[in-house]
Coordinates of C-alpha atoms in Angstrom, one line a residue:
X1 CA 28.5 228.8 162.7
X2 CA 25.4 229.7 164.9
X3 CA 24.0 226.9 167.4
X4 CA 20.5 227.8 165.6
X5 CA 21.7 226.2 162.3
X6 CA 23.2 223.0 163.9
X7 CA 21.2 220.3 163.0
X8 CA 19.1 219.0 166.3
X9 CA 19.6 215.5 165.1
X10 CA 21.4 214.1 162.2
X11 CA 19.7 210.9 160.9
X12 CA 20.4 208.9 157.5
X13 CA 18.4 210.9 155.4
X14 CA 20.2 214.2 156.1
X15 CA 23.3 211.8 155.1
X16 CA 22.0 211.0 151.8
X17 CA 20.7 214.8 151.2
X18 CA 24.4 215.9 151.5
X19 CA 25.9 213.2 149.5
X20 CA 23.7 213.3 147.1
X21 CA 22.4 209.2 147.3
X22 CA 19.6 207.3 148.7
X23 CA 18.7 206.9 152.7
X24 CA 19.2 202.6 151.7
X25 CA 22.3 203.3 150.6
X26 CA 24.2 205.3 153.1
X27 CA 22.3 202.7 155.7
X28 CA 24.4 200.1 153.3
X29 CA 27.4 202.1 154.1
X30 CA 26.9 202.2 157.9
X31 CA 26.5 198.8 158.3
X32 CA 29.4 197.8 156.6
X33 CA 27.9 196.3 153.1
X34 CA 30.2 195.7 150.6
X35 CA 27.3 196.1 147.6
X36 CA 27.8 200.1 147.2
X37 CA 29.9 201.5 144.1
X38 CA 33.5 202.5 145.6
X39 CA 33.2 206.4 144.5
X40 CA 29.4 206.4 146.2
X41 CA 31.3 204.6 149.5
X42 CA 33.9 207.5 149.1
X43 CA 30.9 210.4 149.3
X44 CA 28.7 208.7 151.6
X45 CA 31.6 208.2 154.2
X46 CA 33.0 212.1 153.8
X47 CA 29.4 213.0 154.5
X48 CA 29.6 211.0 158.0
X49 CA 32.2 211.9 158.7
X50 CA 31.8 215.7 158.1
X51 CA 28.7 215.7 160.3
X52 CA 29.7 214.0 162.9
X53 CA 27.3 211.1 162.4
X54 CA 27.9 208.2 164.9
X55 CA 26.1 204.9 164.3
X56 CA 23.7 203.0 166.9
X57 CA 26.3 200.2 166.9
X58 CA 28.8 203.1 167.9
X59 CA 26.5 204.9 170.7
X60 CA 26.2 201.9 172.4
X61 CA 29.4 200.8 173.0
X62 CA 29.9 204.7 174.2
X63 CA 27.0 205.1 176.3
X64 CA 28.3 203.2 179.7
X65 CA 31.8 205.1 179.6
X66 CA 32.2 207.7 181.8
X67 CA 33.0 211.3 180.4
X68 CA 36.4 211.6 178.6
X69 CA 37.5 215.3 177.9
X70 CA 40.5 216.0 175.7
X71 CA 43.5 218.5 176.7
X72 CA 45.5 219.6 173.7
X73 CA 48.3 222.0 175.4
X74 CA 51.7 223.5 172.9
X75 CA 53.7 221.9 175.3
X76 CA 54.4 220.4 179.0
X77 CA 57.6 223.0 179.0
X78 CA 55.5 226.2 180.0
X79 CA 54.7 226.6 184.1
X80 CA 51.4 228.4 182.6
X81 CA 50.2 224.9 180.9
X82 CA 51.1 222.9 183.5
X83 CA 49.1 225.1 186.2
X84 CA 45.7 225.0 184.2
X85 CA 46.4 221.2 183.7
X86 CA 46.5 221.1 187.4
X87 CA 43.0 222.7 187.9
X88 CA 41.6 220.7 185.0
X89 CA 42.7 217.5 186.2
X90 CA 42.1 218.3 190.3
X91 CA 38.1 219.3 189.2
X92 CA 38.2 215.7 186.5
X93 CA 39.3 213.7 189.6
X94 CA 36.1 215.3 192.1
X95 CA 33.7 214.7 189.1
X96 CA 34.6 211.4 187.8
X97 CA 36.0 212.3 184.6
X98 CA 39.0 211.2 182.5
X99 CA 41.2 213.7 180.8
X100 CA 43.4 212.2 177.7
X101 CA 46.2 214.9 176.9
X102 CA 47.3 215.9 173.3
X103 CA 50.4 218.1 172.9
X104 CA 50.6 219.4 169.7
X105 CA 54.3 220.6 169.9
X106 CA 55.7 217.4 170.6
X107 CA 58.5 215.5 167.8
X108 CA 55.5 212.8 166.5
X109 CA 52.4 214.9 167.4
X110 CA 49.5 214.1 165.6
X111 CA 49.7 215.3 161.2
X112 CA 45.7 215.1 161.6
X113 CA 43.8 218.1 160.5
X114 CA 41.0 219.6 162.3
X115 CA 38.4 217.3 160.4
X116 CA 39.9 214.3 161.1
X117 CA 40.7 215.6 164.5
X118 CA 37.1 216.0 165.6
X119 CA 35.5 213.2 163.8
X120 CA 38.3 211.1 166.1
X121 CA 36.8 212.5 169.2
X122 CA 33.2 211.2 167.9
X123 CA 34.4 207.9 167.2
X124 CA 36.5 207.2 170.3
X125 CA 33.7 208.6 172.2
X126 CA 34.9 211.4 173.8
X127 CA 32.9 214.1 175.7
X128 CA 34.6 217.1 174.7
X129 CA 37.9 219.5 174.4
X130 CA 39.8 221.8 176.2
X131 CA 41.6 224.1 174.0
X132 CA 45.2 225.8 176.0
X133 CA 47.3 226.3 172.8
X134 CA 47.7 229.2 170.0
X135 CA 47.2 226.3 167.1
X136 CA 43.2 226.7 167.3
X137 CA 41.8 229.8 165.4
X138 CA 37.9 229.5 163.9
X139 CA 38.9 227.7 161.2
X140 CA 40.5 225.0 163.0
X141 CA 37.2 225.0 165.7
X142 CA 34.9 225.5 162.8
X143 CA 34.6 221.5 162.2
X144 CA 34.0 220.7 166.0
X145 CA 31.3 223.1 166.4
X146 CA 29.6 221.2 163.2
X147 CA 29.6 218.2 165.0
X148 CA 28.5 219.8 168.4
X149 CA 31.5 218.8 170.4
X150 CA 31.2 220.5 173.7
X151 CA 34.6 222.8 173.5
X152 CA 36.2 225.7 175.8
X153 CA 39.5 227.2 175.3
X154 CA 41.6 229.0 177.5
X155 CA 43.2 232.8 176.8
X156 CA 42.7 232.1 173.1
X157 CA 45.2 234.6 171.0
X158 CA 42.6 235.2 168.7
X159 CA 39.2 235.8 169.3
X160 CA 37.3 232.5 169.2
X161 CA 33.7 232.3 167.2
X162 CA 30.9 233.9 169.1
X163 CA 29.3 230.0 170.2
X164 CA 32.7 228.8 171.5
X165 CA 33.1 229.5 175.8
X166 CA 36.1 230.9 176.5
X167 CA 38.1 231.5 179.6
X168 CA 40.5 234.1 180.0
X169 CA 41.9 236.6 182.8
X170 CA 41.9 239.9 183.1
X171 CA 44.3 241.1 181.2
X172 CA 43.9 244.7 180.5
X173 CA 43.4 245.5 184.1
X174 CA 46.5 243.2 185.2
X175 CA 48.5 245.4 182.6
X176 CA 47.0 248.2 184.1
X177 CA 48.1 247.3 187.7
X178 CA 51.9 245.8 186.4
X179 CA 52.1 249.3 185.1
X180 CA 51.1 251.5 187.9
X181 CA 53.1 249.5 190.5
X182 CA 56.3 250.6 188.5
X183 CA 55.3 254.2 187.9
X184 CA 54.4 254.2 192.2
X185 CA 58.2 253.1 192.8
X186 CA 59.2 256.7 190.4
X187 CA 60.0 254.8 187.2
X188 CA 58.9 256.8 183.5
X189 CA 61.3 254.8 181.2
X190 CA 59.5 251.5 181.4
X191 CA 59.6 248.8 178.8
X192 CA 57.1 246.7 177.9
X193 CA 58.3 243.0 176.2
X194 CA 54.9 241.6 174.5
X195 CA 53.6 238.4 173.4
X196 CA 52.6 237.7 169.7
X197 CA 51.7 241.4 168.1
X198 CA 48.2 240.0 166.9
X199 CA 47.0 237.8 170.4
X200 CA 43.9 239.0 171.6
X201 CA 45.3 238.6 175.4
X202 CA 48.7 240.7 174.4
X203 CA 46.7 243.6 173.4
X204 CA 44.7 243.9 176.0
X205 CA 48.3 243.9 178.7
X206 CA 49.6 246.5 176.2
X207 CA 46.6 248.6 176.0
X208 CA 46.7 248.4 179.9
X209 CA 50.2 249.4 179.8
X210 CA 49.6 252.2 177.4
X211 CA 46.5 253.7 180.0
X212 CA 48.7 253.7 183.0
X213 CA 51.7 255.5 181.2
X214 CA 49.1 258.4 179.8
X215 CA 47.4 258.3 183.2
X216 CA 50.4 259.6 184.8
X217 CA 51.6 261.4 181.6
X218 CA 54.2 259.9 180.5
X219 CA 54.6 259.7 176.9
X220 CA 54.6 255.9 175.2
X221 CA 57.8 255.5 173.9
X222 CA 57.7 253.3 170.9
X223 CA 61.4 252.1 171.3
X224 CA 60.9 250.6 174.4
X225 CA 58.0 248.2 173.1
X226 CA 58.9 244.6 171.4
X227 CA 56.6 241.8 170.3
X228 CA 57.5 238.1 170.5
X229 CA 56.5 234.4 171.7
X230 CA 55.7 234.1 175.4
X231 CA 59.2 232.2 175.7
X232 CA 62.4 233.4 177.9
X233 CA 64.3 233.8 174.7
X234 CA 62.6 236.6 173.8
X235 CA 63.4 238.2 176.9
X236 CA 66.9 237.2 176.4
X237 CA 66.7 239.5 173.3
X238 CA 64.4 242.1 174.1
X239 CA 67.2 242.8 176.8
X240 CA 70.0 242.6 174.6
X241 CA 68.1 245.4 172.5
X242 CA 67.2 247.9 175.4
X243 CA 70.0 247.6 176.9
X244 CA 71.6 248.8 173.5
X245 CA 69.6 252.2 173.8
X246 CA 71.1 255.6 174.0
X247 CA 68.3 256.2 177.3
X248 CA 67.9 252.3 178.6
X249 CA 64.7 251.9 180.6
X250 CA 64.7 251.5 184.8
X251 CA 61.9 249.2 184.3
X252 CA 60.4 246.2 182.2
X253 CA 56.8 244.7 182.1
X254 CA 57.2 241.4 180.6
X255 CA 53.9 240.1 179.5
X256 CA 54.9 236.9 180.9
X257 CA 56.8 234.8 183.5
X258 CA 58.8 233.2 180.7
X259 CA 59.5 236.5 179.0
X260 CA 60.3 237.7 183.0
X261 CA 63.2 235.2 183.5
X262 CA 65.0 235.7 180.0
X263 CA 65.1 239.6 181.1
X264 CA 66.8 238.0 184.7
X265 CA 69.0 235.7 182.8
X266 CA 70.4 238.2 180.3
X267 CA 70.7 241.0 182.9
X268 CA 73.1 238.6 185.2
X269 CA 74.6 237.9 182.1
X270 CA 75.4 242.2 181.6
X271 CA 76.2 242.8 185.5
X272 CA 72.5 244.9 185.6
X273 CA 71.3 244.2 189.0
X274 CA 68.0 243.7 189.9
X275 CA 66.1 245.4 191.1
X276 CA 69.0 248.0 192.0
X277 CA 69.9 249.1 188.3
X278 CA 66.2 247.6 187.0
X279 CA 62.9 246.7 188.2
X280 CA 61.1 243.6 186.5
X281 CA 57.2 242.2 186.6
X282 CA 56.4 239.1 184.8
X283 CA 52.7 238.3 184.3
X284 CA 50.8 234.9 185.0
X285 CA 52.1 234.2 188.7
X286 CA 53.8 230.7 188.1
X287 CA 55.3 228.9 190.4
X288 CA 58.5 230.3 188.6
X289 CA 57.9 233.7 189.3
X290 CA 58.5 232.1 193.5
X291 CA 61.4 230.6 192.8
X292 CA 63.3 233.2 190.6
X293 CA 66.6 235.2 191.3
X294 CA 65.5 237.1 192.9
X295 CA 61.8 236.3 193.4
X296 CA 59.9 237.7 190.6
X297 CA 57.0 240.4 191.0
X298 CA 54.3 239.0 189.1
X299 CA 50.5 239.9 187.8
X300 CA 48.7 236.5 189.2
X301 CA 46.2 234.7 186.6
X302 CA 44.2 232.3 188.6
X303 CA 45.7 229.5 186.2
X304 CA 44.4 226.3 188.4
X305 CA 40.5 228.3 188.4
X306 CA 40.8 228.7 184.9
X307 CA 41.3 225.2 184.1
X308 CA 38.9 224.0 186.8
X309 CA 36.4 226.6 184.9
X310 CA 37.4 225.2 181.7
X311 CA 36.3 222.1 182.4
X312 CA 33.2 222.6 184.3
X313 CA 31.5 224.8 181.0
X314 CA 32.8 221.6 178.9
X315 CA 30.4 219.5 181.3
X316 CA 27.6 221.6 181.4
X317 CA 27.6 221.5 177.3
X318 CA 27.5 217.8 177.7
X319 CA 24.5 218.3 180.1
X320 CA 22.5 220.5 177.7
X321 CA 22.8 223.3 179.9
X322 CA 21.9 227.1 179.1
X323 CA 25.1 229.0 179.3
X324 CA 24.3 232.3 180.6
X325 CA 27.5 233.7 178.9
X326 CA 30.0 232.4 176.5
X327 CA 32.9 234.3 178.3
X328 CA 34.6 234.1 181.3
X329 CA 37.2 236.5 182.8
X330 CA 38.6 235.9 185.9
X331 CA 40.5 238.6 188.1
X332 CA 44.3 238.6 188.5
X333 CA 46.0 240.3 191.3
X334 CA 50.0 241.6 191.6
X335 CA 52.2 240.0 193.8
X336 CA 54.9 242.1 194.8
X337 CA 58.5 240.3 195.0
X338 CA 62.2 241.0 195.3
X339 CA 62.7 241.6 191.2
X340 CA 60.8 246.0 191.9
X341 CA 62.1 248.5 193.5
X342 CA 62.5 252.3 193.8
X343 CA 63.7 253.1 190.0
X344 CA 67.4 254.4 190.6
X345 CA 68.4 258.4 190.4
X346 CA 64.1 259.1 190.7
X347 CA 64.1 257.2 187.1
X348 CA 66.1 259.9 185.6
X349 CA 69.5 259.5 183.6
X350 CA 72.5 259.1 185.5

């Protein structure tokens, strides 16, 4: 939905328009009357609460709070969550702002839908949302933009609506670099172990991957790509798979940390020592990619910037501010580590 066909201000008689009754009566309803027809209660209150509608009583009691921004995250488990919920929370501390946590992956998280969802953030009176998890497409935003909730999400795996800010990494040129590095230590059979197929932030490392490979000429080889969740078991069996082939690769690009230390697990597990019989490069530059056996080469997303971005384009929607763009793309860097080295036999078969 456009910002040019959000309603500027939504008063009582825009209420009634879309419920189909009287100003007086959705004023009954407001107020808390108990003279209004239970199936005219019923419309009047899914029209307030599908615009977002907060009552005078409601803004004052709102109005001396300081900002409150919400954080819904997958889960606490990933070293990728927990850095950007380091940079949100260091920047809420310096500006006198609360952050409130929602993990959506937890045993007992919310059943709300995205209606009730937002209309819970207008009535508890928070300021706005910061969106780090893969359970927010357009549909699911679609209901906060109505209500002009200030939102931002981070490395979205879709695309997010045009009016929604969005803060992301580099991610072609960090697949790019991942890449290159590999093919500068002699390596051709290099493997690449993806995120979800369809995420927006997936296809941009793969087609980085892809670019460096034909740079240099090396053909793609489609055996040698896999798709998966940005979780160490899918490195555990994207291993277990390449390691299966007739011409095994000398290298891996794991499209992230997570995906990186399933690869180390499993190849401890098979006796393939690293980087002697394989070279491996994660991608997000966690604190786990440090402490790794052996210490992972990593592509380095400025995770704590991000979420210290994130939440300064949430404020600046509270403030009315002109964005002068909707996204922003920060640059990553490689960090070379223990887990590359020169691909074995000049990356040809034993």
């Amino acid at each position: 939905m456009a910002g040019s066909e959000r309603p500027a201000k939504l008063t009582l008689a825009a209420i009634a328009r879309e419920a189909g009754v009287s100003a007086p009566t959705v004023s009954k309803v407001v107020n808390g009357r108990e003279d209004v027809a239970a199936d005219t209660r019923a419309k009047v209150l899914t029209a307030l609460e599908r615009s977002g509608y907060k009552s005078p009583l409601q803004r004052k009691n709102i109005a001396w709070r300081r900002p409150v921004v919400e954080m819904v995250l997958d889960s606490l488990n990933s070293a990728y969550g927990v850095e950007v919920l380091n940079g949100v929370l260091e920047h809420a501390a310096a500006s006198d702002v609360e952050v409130l946590l929602n993990v959506t992956g937890v045993q007992g998280a919310s059943p709300l839908g995205p209606e009730q969802r937002a209309q819970r953030i207008i009535d508890e009176g928070r300021s706005g949302m910061i969106v780090v998890t893969s359970a927010f497409g357009s549909e699911q935003l679609e209901p906060f933009l109505r209500r002009q909730i200030p939102i931002v999400v981070i490395d979205p795996l879709n695309p997010p609506p045009d009016d929604v800010v969005s803060v992301g990494a580099s991610n072609w040129a960090g697949g790019k670099a991942a890449t290159a590095h590999l093919l500068g230590l002699g390596h051709r059979r290099i493997a690449y172990l993806g995120g979800p197929e369809a995420a927006e932030c997936n296809q941009a490392r793969l087609h980085g991957y892809m670019a460096a490979l034909m740079a240099e000429g090396v053909p793609v080889e489609e055996s040698y790509i896999f798709s998966g969740p940005f979780r160490p078991e899918h490195g555990v069996a994207g291993m277990k798979s390449l390691l299966q082939l007739e011409q095994r690769p000398t290298a891996i690009f794991a499209a992230s940390d997570s995906i990186a230390l399933g690869v180390l697990a499993e190849a401890r597990r098979q006796k393939v020592r690293i980087p002697e019989d394989m070279s491996v490069v994660g991608f997000d530059g966690t604190y786990q990619a440090e402490e790794s056996v052996p210490p992972l080469t990593s592509v380095s997303q400025p995770l704590q910037e991000m979420g210290r971005a994130a939440l300064r384009f949430v404020l600046r929607q509270m403030r009315g501010e002109t964005l002068d763009s909707r996204r922003v793309e920060l640059a990553t860097h490689l960090v070379v580590r223990e887990s590359t080295g020169k691909a074995p036999n000049g990356g040809m078969n034993s």
